Short mmCIF file of C-alpha atoms in Angstrom, two decimals:
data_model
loop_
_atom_site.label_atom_id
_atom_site.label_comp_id
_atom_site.label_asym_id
_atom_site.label_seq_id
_atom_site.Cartn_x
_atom_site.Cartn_y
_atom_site.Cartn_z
CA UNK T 1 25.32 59.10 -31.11
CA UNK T 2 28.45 58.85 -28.47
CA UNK T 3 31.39 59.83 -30.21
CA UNK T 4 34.91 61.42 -29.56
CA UNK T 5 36.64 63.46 -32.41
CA UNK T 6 39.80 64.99 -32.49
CA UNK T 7 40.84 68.37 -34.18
CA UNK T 8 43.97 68.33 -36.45
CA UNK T 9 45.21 65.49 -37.51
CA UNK T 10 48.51 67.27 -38.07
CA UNK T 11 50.13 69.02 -34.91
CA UNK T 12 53.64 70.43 -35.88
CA UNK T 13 55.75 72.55 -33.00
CA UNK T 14 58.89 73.82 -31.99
CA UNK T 15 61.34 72.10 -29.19
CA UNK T 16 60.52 74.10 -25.95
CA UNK T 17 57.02 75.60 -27.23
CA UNK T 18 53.53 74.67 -25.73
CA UNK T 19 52.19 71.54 -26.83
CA UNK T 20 47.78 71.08 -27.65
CA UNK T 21 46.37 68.33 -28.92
CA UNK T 22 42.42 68.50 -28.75
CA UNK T 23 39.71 66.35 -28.15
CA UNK T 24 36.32 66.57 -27.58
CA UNK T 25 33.52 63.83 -26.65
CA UNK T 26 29.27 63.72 -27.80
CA UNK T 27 27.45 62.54 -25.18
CA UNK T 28 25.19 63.71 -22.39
CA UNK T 29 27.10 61.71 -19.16
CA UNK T 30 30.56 62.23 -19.00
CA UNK T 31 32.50 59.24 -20.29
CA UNK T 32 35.91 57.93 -18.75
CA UNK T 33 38.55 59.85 -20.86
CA UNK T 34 41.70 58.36 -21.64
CA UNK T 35 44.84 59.60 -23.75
CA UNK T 36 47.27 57.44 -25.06
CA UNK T 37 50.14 57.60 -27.37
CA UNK T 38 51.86 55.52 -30.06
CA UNK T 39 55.09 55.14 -31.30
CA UNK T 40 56.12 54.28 -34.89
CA UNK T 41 55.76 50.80 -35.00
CA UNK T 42 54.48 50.08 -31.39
CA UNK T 43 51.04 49.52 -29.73
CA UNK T 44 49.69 52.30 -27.75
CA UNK T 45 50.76 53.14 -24.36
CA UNK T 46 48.46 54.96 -21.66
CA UNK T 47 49.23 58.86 -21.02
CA UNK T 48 46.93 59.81 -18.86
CA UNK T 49 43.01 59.03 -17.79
CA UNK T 50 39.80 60.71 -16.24
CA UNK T 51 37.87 58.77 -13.89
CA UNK T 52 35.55 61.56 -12.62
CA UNK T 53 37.54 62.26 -9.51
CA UNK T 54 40.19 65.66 -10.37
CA UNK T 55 39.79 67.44 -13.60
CA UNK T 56 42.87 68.22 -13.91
CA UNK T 57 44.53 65.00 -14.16
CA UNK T 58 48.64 64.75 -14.92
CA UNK T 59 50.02 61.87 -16.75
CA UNK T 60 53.10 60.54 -18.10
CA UNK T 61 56.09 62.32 -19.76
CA UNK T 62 55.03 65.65 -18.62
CA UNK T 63 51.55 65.40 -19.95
CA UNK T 64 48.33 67.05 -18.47
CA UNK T 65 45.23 67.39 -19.48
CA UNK T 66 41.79 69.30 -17.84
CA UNK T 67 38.05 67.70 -18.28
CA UNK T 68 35.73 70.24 -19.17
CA UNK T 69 31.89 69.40 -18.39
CA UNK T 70 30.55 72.43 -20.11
CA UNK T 71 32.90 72.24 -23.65
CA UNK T 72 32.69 68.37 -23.53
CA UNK T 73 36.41 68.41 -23.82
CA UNK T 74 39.59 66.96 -22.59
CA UNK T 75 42.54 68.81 -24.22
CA UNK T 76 46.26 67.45 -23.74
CA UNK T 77 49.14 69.69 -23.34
CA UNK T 78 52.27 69.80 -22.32
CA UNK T 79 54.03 73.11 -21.57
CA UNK T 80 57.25 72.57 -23.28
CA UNK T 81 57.61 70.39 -26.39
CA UNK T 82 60.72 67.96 -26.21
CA UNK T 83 61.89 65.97 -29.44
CA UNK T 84 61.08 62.45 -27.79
CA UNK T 85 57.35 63.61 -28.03
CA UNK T 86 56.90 63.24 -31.43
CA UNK T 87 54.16 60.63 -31.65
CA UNK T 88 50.75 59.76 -32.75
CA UNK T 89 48.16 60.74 -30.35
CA UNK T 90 45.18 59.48 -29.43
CA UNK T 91 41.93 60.24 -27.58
CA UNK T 92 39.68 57.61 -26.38
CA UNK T 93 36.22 57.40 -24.55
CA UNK T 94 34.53 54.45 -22.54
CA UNK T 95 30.94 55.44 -21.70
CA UNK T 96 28.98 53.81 -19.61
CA UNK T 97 26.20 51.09 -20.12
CA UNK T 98 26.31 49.44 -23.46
CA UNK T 99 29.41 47.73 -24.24
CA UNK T 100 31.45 47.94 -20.63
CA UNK T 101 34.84 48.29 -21.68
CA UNK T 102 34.39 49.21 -24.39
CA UNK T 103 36.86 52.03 -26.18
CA UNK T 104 36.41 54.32 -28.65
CA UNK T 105 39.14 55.85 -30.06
CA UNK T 106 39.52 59.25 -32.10
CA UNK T 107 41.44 59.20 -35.61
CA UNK T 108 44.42 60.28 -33.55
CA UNK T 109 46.82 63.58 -34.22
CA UNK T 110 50.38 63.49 -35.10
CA UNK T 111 52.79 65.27 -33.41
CA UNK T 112 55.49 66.72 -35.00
CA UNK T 113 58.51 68.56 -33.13
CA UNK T 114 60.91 70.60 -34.39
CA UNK T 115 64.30 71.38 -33.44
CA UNK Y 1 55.98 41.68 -15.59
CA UNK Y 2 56.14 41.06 -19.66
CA UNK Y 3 53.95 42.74 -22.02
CA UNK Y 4 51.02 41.63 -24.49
CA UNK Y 5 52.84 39.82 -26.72
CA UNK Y 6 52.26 39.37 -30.49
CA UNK Y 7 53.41 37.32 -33.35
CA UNK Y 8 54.71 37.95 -36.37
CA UNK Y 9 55.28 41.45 -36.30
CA UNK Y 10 54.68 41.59 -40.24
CA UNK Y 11 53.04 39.39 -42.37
CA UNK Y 12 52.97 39.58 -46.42
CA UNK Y 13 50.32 37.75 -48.26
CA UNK Y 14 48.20 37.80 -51.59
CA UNK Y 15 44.81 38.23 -51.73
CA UNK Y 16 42.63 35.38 -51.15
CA UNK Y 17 44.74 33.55 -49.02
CA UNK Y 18 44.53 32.62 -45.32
CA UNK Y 19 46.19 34.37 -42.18
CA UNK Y 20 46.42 33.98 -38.79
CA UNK Y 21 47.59 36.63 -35.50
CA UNK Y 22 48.57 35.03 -32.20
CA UNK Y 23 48.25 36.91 -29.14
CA UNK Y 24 49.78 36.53 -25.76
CA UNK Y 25 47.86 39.00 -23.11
CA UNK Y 26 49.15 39.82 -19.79
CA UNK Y 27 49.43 37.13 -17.00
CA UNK Y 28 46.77 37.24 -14.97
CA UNK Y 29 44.59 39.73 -17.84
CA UNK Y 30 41.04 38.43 -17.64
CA UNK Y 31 39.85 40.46 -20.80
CA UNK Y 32 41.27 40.37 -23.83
CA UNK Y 33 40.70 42.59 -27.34
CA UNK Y 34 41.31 42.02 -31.01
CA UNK Y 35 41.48 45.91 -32.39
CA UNK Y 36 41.63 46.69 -36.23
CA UNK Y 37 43.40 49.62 -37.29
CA UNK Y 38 43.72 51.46 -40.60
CA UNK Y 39 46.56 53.44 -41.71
CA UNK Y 40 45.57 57.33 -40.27
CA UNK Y 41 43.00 55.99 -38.08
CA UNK Y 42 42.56 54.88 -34.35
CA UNK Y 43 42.09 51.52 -33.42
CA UNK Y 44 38.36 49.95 -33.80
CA UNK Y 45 37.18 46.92 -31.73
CA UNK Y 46 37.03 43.19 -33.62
CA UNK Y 47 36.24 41.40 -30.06
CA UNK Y 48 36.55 41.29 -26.92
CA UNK Y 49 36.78 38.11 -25.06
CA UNK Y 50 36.10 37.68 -21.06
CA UNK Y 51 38.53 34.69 -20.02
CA UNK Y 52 37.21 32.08 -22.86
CA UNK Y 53 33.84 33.69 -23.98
CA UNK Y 54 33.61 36.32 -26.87
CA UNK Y 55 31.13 38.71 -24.99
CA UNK Y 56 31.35 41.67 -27.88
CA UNK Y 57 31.72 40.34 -31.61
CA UNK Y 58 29.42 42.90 -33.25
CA UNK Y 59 32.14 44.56 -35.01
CA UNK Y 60 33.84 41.45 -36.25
CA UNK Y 61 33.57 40.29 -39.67
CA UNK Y 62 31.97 37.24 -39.75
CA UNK Y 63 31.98 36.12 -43.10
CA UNK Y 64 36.40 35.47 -43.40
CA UNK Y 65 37.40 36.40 -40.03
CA UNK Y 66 37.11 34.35 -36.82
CA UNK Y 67 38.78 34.57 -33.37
CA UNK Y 68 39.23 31.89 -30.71
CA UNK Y 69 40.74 32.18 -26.98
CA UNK Y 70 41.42 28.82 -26.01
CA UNK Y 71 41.74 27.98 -22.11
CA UNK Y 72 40.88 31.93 -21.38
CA UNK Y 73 44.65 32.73 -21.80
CA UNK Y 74 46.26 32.88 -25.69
CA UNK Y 75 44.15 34.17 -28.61
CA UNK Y 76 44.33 33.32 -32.45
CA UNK Y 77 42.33 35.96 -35.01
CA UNK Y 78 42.39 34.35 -38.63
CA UNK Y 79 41.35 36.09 -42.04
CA UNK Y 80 40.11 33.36 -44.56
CA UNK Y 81 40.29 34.70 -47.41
CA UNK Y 82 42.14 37.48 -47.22
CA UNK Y 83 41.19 40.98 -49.18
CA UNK Y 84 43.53 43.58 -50.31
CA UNK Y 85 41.28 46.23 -47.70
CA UNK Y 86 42.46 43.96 -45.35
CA UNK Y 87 45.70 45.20 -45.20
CA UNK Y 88 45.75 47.33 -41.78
CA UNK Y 89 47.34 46.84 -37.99
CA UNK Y 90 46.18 44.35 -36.03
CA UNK Y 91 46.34 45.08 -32.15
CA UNK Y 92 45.87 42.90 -29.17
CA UNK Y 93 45.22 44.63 -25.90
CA UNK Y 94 44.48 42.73 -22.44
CA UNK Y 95 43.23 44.28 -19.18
CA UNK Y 96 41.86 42.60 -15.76
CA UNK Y 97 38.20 43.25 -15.57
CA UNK Y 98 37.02 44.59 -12.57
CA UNK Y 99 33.58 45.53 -13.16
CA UNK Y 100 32.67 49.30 -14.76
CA UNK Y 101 35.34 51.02 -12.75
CA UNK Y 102 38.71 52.87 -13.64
CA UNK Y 103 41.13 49.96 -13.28
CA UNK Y 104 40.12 48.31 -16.46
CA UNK Y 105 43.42 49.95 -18.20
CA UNK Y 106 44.02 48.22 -21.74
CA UNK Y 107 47.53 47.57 -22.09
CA UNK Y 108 48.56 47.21 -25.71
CA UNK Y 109 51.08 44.85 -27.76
CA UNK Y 110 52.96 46.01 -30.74
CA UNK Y 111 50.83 45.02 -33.40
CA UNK Y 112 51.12 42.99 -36.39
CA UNK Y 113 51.10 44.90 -39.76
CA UNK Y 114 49.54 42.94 -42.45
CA UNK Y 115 50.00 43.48 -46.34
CA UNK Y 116 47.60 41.92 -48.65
CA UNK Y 117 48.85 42.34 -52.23
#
């Protein structure tokens, strides 16, 4: 079944230091990727997204994160943690046929930052 | 350009009785989505509506809850009669459908937080 899961639910790390959230994705055509984020008490706003063009694709904020065919993955990170980033996080897959438009959305990792 | 827009924010209720969530998508947002989402979970899909038709209700509760989208433009998702496991976050999203391509970003409102006691 076509599903996206997403390790740790509980990311905690220092101001400055790397930041990796991961995510990985079941199914055997590469999905659109998405990442999004969500602040206490707000909807969710778009990071970044994969369309199958670069794999590498930057987003928002400082954000990046690299498609991986082989691992089925699509890691986010962020080379240097800043306070502001502390968030929920969330990983989300559209894949085609089926339900265009469709999202499916990971049970999301918080980020914690410390000073 | 003004955001997805929804109202209340919070709602308080006992168990059993009925609720409604108004939604207010993007100008010009074709598509709009009713989402469902627990505390420590990601959002799930209720419906999704193209302009005025529900084209994806699979996931949507039938029995108490019900959805309408009026003129293609504002939605109204009701709960009738509310259950305590009801109590979750209930997201709107819009987008402008453009076929199966990249452009159909969801964009997000805040959410209305809904405590059944």
């Amino acid at each position: 079944a076509q599903s996206v899961t997403q390790l740790g639910s509980h990311v905690s790390v220092s101001e400055g230091a790397l930041v990796l959230l991961r995510c990985n994705y079941s199914s055997s055509v590469p999905p659109y990727l998405f990442w999004y984020v969500q602040y206490p008490n707000q909807g969710l706003q778009l990071l970044l997204k994969y369309t199958s063009a670069a794999t590498l694709v930057k987003g928002i904020n400082g954000f990046e994160a690299e498609f991986k065919k082989s691992e089925t993955s699509f890691h986010l990170t962020k080379p240097s943690a800043h306070m502001s980033d502390a968030a929920e996080y969330f990983c989300a897959v559209r894949f085609y046929g089926g339900s265009q438009g469709n999202l499916i959305f990971g049970k999301g990792t918080k980020l914690s930052v410390k000073p | 350009e003004a955001g997805v827009v929804q109202s209340p924010r919070y709602k308080i209720i006992e168990k059993k009785q009925p609720v409604a969530f108004w939604c207010n998508p993007i100008s010009g947002h074709n598509t709009l989505y009713w989402y469902l989402q627990n505390l420590g979970q990601g959002p799930e899909l209720l419906i999704r509506y193209e302009n005025e038709e529900a084209v994806d209700d699979s996931q949507l509760p039938k029995d108490r809850f019900s959805a309408e989208r009026l003129k293609g433009v504002d939605s109204t998702l009701k709960i009738q009669p509310a259950e305590l496991g009801d109590s979750a976050v209930y997201l709107c999203a819009s987008s402008r459908w453009r076929g199966d391509s990249e452009y159909n970003e969801q964009f997000f409102g805040p959410g209305t937080r809904l405590t059944v006691l």
